[in-house]
mmCIF file of C-alpha atoms in Angstrom:
data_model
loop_
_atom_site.group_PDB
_atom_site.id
_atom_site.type_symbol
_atom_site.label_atom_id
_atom_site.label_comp_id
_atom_site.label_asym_id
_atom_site.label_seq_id
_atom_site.Cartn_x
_atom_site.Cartn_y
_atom_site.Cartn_z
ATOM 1 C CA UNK A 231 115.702 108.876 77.893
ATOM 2 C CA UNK A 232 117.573 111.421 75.593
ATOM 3 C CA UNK A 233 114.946 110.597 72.674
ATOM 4 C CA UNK A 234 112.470 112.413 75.141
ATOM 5 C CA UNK A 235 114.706 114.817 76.882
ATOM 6 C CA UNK A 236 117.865 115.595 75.311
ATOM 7 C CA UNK A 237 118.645 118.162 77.186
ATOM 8 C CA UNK A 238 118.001 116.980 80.463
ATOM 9 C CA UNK A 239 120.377 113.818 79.774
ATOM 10 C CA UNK A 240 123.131 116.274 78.523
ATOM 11 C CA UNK A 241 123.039 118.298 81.873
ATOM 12 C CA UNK A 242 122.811 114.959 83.929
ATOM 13 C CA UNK A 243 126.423 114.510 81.741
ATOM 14 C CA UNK A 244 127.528 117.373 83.011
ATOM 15 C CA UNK A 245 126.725 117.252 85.923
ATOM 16 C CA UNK A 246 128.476 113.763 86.722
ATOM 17 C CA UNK A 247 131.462 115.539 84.616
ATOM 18 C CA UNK A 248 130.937 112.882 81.954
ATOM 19 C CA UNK A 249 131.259 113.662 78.106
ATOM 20 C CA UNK A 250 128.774 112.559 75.633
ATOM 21 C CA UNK A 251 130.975 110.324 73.856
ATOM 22 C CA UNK A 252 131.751 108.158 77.754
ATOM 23 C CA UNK A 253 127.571 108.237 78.003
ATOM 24 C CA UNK A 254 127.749 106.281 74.993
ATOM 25 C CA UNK A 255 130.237 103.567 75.466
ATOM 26 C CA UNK A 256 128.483 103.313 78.979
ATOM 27 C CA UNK A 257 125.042 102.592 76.592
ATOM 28 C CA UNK A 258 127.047 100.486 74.490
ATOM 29 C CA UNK A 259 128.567 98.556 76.453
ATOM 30 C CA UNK A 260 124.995 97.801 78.259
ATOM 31 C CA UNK A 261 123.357 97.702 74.701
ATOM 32 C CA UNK A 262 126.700 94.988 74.518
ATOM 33 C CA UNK A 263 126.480 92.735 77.562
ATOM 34 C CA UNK A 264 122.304 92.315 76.976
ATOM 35 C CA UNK A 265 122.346 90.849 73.543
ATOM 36 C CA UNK A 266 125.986 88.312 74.031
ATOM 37 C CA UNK A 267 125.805 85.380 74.563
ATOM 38 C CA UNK A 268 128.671 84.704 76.599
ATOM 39 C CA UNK A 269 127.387 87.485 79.210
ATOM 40 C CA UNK A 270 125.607 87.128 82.096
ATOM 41 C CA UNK A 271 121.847 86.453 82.203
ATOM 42 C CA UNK A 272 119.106 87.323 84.321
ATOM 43 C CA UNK A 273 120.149 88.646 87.612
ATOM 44 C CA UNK A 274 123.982 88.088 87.306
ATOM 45 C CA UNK A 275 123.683 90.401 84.463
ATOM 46 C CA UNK A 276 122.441 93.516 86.852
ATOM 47 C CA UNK A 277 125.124 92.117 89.234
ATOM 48 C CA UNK A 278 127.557 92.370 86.995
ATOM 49 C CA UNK A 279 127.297 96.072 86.006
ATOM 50 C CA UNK A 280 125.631 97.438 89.463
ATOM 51 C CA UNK A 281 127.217 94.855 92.388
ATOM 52 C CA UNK A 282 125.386 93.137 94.549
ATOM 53 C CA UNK A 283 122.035 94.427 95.453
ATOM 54 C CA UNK A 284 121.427 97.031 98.215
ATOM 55 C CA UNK A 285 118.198 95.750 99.300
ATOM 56 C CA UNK A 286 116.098 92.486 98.727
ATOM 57 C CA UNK A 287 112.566 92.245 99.363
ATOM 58 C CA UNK A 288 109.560 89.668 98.944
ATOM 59 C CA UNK A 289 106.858 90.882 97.032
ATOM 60 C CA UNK A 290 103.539 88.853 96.496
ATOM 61 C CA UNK A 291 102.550 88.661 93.287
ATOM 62 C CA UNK A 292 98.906 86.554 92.463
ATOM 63 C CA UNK A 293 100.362 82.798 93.512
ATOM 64 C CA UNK A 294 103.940 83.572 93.379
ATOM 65 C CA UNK A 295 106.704 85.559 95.466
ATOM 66 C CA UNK A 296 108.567 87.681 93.484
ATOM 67 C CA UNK A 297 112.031 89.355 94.692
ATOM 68 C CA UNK A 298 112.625 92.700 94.522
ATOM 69 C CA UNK A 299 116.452 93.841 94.059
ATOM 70 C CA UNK A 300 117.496 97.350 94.576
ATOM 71 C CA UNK A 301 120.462 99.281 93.678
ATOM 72 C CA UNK A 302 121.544 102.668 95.442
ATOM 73 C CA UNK A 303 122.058 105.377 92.746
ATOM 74 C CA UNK A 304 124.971 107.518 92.880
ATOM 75 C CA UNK A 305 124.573 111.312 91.873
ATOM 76 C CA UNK A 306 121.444 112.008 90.048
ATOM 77 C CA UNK A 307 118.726 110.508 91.778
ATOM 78 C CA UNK A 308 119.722 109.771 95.661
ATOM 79 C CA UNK A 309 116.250 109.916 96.766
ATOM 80 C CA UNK A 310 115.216 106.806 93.486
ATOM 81 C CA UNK A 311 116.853 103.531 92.931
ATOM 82 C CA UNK A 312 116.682 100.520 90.287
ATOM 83 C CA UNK A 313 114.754 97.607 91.116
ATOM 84 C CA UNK A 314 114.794 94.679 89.412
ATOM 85 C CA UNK A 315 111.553 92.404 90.170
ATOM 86 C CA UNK A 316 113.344 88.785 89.759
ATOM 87 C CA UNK A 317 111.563 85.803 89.625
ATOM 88 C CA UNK A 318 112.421 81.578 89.799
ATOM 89 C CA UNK A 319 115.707 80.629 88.822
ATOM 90 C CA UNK A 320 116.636 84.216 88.974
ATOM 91 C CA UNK A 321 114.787 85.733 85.865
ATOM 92 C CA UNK A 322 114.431 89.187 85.741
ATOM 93 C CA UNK A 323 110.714 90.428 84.868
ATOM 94 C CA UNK A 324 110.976 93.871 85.239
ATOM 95 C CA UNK A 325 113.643 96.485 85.869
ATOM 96 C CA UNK A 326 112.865 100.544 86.439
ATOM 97 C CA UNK A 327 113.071 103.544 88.942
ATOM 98 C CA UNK A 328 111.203 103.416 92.075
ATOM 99 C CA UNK A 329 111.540 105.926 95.132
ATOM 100 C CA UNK A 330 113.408 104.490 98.036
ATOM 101 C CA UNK A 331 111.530 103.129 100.452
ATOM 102 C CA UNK A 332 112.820 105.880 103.363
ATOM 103 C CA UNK A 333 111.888 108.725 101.014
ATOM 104 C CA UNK A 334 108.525 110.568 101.076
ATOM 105 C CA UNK A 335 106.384 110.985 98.109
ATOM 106 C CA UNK A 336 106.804 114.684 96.567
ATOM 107 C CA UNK A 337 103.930 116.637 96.251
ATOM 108 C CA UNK A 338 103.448 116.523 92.809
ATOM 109 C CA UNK A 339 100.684 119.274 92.385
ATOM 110 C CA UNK A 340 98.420 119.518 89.185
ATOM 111 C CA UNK A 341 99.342 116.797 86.425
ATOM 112 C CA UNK A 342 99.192 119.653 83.292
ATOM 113 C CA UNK A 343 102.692 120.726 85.944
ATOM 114 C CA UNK A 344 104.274 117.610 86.376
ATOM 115 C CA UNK A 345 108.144 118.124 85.070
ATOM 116 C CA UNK A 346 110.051 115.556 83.251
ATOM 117 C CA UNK A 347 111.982 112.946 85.725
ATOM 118 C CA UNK A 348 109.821 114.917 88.737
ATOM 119 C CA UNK A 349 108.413 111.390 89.503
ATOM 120 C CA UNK A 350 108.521 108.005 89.078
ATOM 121 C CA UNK A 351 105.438 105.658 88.183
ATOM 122 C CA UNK A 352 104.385 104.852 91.922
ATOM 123 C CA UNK A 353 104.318 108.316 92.547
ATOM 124 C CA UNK A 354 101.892 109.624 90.323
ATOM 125 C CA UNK A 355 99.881 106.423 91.309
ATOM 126 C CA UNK A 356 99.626 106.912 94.993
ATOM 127 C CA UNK A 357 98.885 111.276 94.528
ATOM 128 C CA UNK A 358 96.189 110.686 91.642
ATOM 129 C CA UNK A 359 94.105 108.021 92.841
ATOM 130 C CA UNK A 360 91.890 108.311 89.201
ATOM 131 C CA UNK A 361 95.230 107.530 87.336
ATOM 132 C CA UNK A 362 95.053 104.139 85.081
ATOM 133 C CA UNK A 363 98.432 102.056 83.781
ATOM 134 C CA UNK A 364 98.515 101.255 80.532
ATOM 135 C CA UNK A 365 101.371 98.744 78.885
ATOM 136 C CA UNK A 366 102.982 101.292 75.723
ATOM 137 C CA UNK A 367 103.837 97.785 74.157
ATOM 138 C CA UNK A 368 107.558 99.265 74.119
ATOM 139 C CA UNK A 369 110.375 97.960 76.126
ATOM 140 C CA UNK A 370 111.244 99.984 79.412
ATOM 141 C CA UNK A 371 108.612 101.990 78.983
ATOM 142 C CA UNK A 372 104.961 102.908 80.587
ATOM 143 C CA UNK A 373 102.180 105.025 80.677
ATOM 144 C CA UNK A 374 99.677 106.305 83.049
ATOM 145 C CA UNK A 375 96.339 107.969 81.788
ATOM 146 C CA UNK A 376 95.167 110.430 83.832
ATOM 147 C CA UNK A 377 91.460 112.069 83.616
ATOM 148 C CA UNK A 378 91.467 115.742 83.097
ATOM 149 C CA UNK A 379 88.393 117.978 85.002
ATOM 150 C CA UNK A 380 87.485 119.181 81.149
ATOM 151 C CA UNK A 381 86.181 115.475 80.203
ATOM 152 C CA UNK A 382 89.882 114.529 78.701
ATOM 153 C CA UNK A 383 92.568 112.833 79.426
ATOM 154 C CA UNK A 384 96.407 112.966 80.230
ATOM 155 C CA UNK A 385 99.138 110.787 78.983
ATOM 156 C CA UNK A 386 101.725 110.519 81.031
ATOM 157 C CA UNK A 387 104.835 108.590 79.183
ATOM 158 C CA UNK A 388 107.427 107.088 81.662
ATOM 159 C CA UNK A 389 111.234 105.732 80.417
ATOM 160 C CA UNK A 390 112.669 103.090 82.805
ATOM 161 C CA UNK A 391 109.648 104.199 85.389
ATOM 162 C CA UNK A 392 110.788 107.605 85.276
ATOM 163 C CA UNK A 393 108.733 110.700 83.918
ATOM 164 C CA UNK A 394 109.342 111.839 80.464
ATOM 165 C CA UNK A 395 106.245 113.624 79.342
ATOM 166 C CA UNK A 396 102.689 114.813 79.971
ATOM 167 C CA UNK A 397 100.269 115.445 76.815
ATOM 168 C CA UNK A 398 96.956 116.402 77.238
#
């Protein structure tokens, strides 16, 4: 997230009284454990650096039943946590923020407003019903398009299903 918000990540640092140089033997050693061979794969790998899951829930998905595996957050984001949408023999398709399920939506008011890591992808989903996914074609990262009143459109770029940027 730091190539999009440098800043932000820096005060998240200090606010969890962690240096820059600790945030980035955490990201190493994830960077580590996700290309070794001898790690973990698939679920056991989110196991391994998070615990067990908090919560586990079915979710249908065309012909299939996918599981949905969330983590609890400490610090930042209380009201968010990861999910990890595994699949058969515990494959993980798809990890990112989502709001806990306990947790209101936030009214997000006009999109040219919307603040970086304000929202996650559901969010702008269920408060602009016009809004469109669209697959960036980059790992751990999406976009929404939203259509402006002028005739344009807004690009909404999310990191790990969390804001980033708007661009008209």
């Amino acid at each position: 997230m730091s190539d999009y918000q440098p800043q932000l990540v820096q005060a998240a640092c200090a606010e969890l009284s962690a240096t820059h140089t600790q945030y980035m033997q955490a990201h190493h050693r994830w960077q580590t454990m996700l290309r070794s061979r001898s790690a973990p794969k698939g679920l056991s790998l989110y196991e391994a650096a998070l615990g067990p899951a908090d919560e586990r829930q079915p979710v249908p998905y065309g012909d299939a039943v996918l599981t949905a595996h969330r983590w609890r957050l400490a610090g930042l984001w209380p009201q968010l946590r990861w999910e990890a949408l595994v699949g058969t023999d515990d494959i993980v398709l798809h990890g990112w923020l989502v709001r806990a399920p306990d947790t209101a939506v936030p009214e997000l008011g006009p999109v040219q407003g919307l603040a970086p890591w304000s929202c996650v992808v559901d969010d702008v989903l269920a408060r602009y019903p016009a809004a469109r996914q669209r697959d960036p074609q980059v790992p751990a990262r999406w976009a929404v398009d939203i259509p402006a009143d002028s005739g344009g459109m807004y690009q909404l770029t999310f990191v790990h299903g969390l804001l980033q940027q708007v661009v008209p």
